[in-house]
PDB file of C-alpha atoms in Angstrom:
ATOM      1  CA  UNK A   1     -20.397  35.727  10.388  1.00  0.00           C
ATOM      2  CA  UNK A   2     -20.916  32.333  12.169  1.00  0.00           C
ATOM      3  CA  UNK A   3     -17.568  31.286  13.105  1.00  0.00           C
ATOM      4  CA  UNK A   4     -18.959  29.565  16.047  1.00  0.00           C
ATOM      5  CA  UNK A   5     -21.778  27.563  14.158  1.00  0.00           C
ATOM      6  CA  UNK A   6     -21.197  24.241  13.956  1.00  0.00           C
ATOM      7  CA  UNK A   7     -19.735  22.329  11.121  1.00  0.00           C
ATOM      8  CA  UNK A   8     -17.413  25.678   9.680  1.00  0.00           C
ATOM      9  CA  UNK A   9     -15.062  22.428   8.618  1.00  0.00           C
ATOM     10  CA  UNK A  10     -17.233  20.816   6.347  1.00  0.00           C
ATOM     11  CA  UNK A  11     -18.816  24.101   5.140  1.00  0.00           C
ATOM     12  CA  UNK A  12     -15.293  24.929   4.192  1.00  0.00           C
ATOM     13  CA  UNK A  13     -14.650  22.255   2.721  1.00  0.00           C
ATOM     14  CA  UNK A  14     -18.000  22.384   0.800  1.00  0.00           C
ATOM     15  CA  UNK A  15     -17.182  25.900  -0.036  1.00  0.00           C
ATOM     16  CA  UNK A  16     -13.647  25.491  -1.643  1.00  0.00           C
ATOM     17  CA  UNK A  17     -14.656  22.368  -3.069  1.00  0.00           C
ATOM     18  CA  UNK A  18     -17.333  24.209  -5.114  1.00  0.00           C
ATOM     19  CA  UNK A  19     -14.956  26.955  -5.788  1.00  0.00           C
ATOM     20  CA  UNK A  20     -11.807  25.178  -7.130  1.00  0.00           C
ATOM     21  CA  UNK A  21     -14.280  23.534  -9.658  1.00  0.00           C
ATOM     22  CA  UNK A  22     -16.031  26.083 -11.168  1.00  0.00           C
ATOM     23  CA  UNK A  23     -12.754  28.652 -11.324  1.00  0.00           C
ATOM     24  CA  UNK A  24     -10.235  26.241 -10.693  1.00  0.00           C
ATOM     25  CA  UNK A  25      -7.866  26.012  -7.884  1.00  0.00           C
ATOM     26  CA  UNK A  26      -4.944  27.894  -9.035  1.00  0.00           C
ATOM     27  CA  UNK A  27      -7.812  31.041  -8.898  1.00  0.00           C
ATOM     28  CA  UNK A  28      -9.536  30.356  -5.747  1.00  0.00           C
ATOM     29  CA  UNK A  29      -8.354  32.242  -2.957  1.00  0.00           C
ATOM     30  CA  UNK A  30      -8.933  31.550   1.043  1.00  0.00           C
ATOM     31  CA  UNK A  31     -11.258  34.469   1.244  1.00  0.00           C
ATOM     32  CA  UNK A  32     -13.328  33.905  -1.568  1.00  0.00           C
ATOM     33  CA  UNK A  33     -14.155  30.131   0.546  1.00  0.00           C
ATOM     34  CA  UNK A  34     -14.578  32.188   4.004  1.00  0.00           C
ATOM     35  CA  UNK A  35     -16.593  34.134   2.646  1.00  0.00           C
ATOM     36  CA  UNK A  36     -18.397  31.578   0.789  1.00  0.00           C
ATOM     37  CA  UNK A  37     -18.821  29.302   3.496  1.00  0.00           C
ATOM     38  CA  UNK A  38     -20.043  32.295   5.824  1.00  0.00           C
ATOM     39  CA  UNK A  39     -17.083  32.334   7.647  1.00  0.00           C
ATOM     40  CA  UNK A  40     -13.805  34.356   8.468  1.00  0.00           C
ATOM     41  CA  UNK A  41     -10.629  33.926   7.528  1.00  0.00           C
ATOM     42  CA  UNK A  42      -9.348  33.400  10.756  1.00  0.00           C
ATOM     43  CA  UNK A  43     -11.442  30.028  11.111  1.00  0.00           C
ATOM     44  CA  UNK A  44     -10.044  28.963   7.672  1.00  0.00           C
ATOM     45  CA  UNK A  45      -6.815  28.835   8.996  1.00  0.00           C
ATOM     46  CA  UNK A  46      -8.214  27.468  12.611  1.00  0.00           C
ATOM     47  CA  UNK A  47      -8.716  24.186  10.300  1.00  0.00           C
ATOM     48  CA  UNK A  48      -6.018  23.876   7.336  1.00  0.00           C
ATOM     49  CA  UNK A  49      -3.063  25.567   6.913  1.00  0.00           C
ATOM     50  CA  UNK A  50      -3.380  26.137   3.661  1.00  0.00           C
ATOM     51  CA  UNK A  51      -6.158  25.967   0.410  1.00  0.00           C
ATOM     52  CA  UNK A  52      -4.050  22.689  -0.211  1.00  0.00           C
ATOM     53  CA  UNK A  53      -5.226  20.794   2.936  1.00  0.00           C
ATOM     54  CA  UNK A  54      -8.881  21.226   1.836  1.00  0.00           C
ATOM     55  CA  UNK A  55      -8.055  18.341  -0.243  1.00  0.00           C
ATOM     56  CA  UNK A  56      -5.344  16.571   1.422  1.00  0.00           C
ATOM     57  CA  UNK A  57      -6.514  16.849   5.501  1.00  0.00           C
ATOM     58  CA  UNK A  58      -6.564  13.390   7.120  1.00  0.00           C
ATOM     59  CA  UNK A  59      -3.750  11.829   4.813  1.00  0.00           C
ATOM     60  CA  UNK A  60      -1.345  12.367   7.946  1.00  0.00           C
ATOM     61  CA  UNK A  61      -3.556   9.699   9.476  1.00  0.00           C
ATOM     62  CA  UNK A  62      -3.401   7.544   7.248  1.00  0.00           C
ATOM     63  CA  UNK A  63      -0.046   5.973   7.955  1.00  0.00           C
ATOM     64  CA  UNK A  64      -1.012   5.763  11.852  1.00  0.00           C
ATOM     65  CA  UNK A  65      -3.861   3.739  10.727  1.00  0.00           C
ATOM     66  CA  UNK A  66      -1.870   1.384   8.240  1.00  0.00           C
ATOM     67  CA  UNK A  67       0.106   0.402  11.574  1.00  0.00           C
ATOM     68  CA  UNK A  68      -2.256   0.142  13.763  1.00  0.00           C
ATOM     69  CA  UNK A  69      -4.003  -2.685  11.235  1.00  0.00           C
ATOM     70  CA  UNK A  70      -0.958  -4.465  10.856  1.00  0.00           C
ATOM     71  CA  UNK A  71       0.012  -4.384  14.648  1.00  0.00           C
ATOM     72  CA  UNK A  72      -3.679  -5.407  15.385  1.00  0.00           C
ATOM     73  CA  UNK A  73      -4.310  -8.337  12.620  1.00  0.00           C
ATOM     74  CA  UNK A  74      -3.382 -11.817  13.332  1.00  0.00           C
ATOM     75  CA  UNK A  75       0.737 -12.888  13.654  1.00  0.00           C
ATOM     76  CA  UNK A  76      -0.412 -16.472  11.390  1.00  0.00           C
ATOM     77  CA  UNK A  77      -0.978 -14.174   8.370  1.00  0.00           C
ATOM     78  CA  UNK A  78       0.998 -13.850   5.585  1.00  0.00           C
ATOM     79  CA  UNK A  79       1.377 -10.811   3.766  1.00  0.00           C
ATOM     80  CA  UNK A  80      -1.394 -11.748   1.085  1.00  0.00           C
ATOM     81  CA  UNK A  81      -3.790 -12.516   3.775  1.00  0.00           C
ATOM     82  CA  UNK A  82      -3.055  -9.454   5.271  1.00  0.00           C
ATOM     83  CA  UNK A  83      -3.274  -7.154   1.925  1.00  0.00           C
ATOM     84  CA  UNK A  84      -7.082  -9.752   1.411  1.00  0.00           C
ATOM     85  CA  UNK A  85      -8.528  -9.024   4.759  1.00  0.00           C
ATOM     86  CA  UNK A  86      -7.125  -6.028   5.070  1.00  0.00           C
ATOM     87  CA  UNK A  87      -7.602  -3.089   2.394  1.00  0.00           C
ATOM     88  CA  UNK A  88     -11.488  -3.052   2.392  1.00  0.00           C
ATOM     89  CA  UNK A  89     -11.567  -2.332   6.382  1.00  0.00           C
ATOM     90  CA  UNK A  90      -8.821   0.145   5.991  1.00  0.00           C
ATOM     91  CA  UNK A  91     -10.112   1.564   3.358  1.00  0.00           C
ATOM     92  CA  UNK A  92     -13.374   2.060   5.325  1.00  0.00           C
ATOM     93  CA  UNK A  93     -11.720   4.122   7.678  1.00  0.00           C
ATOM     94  CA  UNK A  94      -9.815   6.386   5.324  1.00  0.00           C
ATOM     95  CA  UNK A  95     -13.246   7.285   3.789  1.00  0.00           C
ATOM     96  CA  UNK A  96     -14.854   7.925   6.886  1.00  0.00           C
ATOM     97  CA  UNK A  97     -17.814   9.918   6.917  1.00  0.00           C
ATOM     98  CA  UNK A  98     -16.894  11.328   2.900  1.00  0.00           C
ATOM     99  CA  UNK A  99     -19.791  10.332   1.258  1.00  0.00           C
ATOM    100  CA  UNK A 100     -19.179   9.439  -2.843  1.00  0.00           C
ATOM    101  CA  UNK A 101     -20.347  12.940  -4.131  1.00  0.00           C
ATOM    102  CA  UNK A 102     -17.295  14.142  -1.655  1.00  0.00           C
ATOM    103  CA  UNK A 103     -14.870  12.029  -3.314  1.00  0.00           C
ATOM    104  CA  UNK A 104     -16.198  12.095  -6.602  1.00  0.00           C
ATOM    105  CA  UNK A 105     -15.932  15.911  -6.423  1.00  0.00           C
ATOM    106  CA  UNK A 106     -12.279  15.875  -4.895  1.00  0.00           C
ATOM    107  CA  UNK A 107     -11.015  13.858  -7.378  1.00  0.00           C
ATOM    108  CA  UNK A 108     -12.308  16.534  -9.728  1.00  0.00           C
ATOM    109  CA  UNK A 109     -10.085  19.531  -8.469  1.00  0.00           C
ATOM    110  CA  UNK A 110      -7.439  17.217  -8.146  1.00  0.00           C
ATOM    111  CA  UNK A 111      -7.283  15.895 -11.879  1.00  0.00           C
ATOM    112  CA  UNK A 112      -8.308  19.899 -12.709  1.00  0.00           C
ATOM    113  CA  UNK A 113      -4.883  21.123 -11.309  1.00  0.00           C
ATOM    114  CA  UNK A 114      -1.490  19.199 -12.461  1.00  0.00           C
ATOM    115  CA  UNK A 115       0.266  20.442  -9.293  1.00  0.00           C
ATOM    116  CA  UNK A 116      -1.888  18.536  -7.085  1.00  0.00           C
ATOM    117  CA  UNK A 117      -1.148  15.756  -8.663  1.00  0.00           C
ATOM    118  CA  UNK A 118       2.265  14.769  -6.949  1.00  0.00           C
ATOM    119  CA  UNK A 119       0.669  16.054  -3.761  1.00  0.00           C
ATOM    120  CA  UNK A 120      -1.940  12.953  -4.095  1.00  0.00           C
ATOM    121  CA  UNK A 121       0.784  10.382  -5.010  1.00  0.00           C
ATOM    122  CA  UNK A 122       2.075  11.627  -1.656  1.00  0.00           C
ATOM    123  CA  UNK A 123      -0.615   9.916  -0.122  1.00  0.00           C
ATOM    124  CA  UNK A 124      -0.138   6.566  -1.565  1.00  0.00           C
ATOM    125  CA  UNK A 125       3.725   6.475  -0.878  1.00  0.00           C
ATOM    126  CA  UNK A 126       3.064   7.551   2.726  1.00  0.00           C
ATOM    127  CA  UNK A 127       1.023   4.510   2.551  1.00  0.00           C
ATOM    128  CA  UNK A 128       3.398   2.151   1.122  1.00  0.00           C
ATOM    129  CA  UNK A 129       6.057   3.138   3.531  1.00  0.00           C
ATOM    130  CA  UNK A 130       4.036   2.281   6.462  1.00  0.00           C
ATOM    131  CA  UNK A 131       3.207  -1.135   4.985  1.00  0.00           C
ATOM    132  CA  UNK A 132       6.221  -1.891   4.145  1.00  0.00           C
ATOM    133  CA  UNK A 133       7.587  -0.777   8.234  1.00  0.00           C
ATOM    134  CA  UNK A 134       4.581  -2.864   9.184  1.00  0.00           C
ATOM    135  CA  UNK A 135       5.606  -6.312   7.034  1.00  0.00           C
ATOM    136  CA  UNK A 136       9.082  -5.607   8.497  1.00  0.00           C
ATOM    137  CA  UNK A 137       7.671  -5.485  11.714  1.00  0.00           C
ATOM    138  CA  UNK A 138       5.826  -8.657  11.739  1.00  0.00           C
ATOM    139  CA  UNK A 139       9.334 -10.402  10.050  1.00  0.00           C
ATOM    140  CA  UNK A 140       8.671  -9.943   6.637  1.00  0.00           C
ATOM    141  CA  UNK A 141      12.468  -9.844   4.965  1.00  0.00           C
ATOM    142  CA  UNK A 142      12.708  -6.527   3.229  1.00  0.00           C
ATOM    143  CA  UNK A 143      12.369  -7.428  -1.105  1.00  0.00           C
ATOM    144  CA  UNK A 144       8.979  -9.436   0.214  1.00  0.00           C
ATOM    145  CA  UNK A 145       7.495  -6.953   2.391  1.00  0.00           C
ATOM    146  CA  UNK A 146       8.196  -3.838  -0.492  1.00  0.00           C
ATOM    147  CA  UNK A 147       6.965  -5.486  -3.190  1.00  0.00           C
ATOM    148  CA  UNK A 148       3.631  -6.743  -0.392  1.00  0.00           C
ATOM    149  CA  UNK A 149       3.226  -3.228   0.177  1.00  0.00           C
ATOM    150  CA  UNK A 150       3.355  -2.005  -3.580  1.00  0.00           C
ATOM    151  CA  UNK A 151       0.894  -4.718  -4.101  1.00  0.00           C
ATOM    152  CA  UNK A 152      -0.940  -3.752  -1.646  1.00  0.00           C
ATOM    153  CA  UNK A 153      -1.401   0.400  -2.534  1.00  0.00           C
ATOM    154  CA  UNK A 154      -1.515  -0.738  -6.173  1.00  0.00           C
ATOM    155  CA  UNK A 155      -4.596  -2.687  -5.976  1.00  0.00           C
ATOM    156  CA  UNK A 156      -5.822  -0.108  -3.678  1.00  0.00           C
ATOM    157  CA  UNK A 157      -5.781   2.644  -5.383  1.00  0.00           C
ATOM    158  CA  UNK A 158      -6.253   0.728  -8.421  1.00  0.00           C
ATOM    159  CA  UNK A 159      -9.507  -0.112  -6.567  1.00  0.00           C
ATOM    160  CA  UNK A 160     -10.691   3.246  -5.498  1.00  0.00           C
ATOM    161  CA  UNK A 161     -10.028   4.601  -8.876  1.00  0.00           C
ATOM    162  CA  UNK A 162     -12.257   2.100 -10.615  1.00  0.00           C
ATOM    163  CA  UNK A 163     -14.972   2.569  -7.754  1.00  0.00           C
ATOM    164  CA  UNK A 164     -15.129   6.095  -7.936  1.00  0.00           C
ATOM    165  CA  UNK A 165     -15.233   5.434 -12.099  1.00  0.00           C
ATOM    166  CA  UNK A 166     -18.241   3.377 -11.681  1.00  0.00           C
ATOM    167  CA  UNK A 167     -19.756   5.797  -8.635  1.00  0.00           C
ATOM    168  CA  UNK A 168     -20.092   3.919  -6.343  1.00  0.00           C
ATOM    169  CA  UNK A 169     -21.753   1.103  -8.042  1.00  0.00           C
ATOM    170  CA  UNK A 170     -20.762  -1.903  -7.260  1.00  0.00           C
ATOM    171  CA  UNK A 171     -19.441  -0.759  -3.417  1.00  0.00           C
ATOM    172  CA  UNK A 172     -16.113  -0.152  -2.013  1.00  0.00           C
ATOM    173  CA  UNK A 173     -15.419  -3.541  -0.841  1.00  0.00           C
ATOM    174  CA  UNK A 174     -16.908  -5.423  -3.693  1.00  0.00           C
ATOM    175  CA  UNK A 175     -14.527  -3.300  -5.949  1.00  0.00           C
ATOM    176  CA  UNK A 176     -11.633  -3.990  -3.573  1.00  0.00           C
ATOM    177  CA  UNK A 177     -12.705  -7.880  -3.654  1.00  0.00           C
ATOM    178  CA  UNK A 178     -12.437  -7.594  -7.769  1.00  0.00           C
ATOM    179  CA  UNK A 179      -9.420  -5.973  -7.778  1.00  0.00           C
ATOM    180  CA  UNK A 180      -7.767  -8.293  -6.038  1.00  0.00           C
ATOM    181  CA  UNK A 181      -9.532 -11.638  -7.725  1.00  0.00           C
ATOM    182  CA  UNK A 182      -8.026  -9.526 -10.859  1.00  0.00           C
ATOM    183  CA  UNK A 183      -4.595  -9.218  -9.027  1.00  0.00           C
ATOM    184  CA  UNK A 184      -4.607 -12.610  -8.105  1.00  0.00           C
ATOM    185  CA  UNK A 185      -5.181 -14.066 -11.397  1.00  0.00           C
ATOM    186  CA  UNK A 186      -2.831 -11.749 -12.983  1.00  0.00           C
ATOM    187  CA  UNK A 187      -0.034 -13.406 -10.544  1.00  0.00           C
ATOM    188  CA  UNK A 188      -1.750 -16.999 -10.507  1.00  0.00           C
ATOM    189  CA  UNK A 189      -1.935 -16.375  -6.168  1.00  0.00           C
ATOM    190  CA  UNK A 190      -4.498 -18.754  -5.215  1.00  0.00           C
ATOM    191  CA  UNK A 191      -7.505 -16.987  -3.410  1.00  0.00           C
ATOM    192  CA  UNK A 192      -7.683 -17.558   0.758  1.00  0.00           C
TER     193      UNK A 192
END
């Protein structure tokens, strides 16, 4: 086997990906992707702890990343601004090197199996906390910078849903831009 080859992550990935949608993920086992992907066991676990984190690896970042933008952008915006200028770059970077098929197919396994469902809401609250810390942060009072930060994963995954819907078509950022025109009418915010 050709544990040292490279890429064994994203033939693992690959390899359970194709798995938990043609048997389901409930029935896929961490030896039937080794084997699979050409690879042992032992590397499996080198790179998730678990079938779950196929799926889910990199949402531990995402927080980090949330902060980071918030720390980084400019102290004159306000939280709109912020959630304007701010969810198509971040959302860049979440999506990093997962091309659509990727994410089309994720979202697949995920909507396949009810009990990964609260597992992917995980992702957006982790998400929401960190925007909220960061709108605290810059001196946003506290009802302001939750409901900023609800706002904020709403339209985003509100956004990502519709994108992936339409695959791909128009792009990430144009979606985003919609979603929030949409968002912004909805709550009469003028546009910046």
């Amino acid at each position: 086997m050709g544990r040292w080859q490279p890429g064994a992550r994203e033939r693992l990935e690959q390899a359970a990906l194709d798995l938990f949608l043609k048997q389901g993920f409930t029935e896929t086992t961490v030896p039937q992707i080794t084997a699979r992907a050409g690879l042992t066991t032992r590397t499996f676990f080198r790179y998730f702890a678990d079938k779950r984190e196929v799926l889910f690896a990199g949402e531990e970042s995402v927080p980090e990343l949330v902060a980071r933008f918030m720390a980084e952008a400019p102290p004159s915006l306000g939280p709109m601004e912020l959630i304007t200028e701010g969810l198509a770059p971040t959302a860049a970077e979440i999506f990093k090197g997962r091309g659509l098929d990727y994410l089309l197919r994720r979202r697949a396994a995920i909507d396949a199996e009810p009990a990964l469902h609260e597992r992917e809401l995980r992702k957006f609250s982790l998400m929401s906390e960190a925007l909220e810390q960061g709108f605290r942060d810059r001196g946003v009072d506290d009802l302001t910078a939750r409901l900023a930060a609800e706002i904020a994963v709403t339209t985003f995954r509100i956004a990502v849903t519709r994108w992936l819907d339409q695959h791909g078509d128009p792009d990430l950022p144009a979606t985003i831009d919609q979603t929030l025109t949409a968002m912004r009418h909805l709550t009469n915010t003028p546009s910046t």
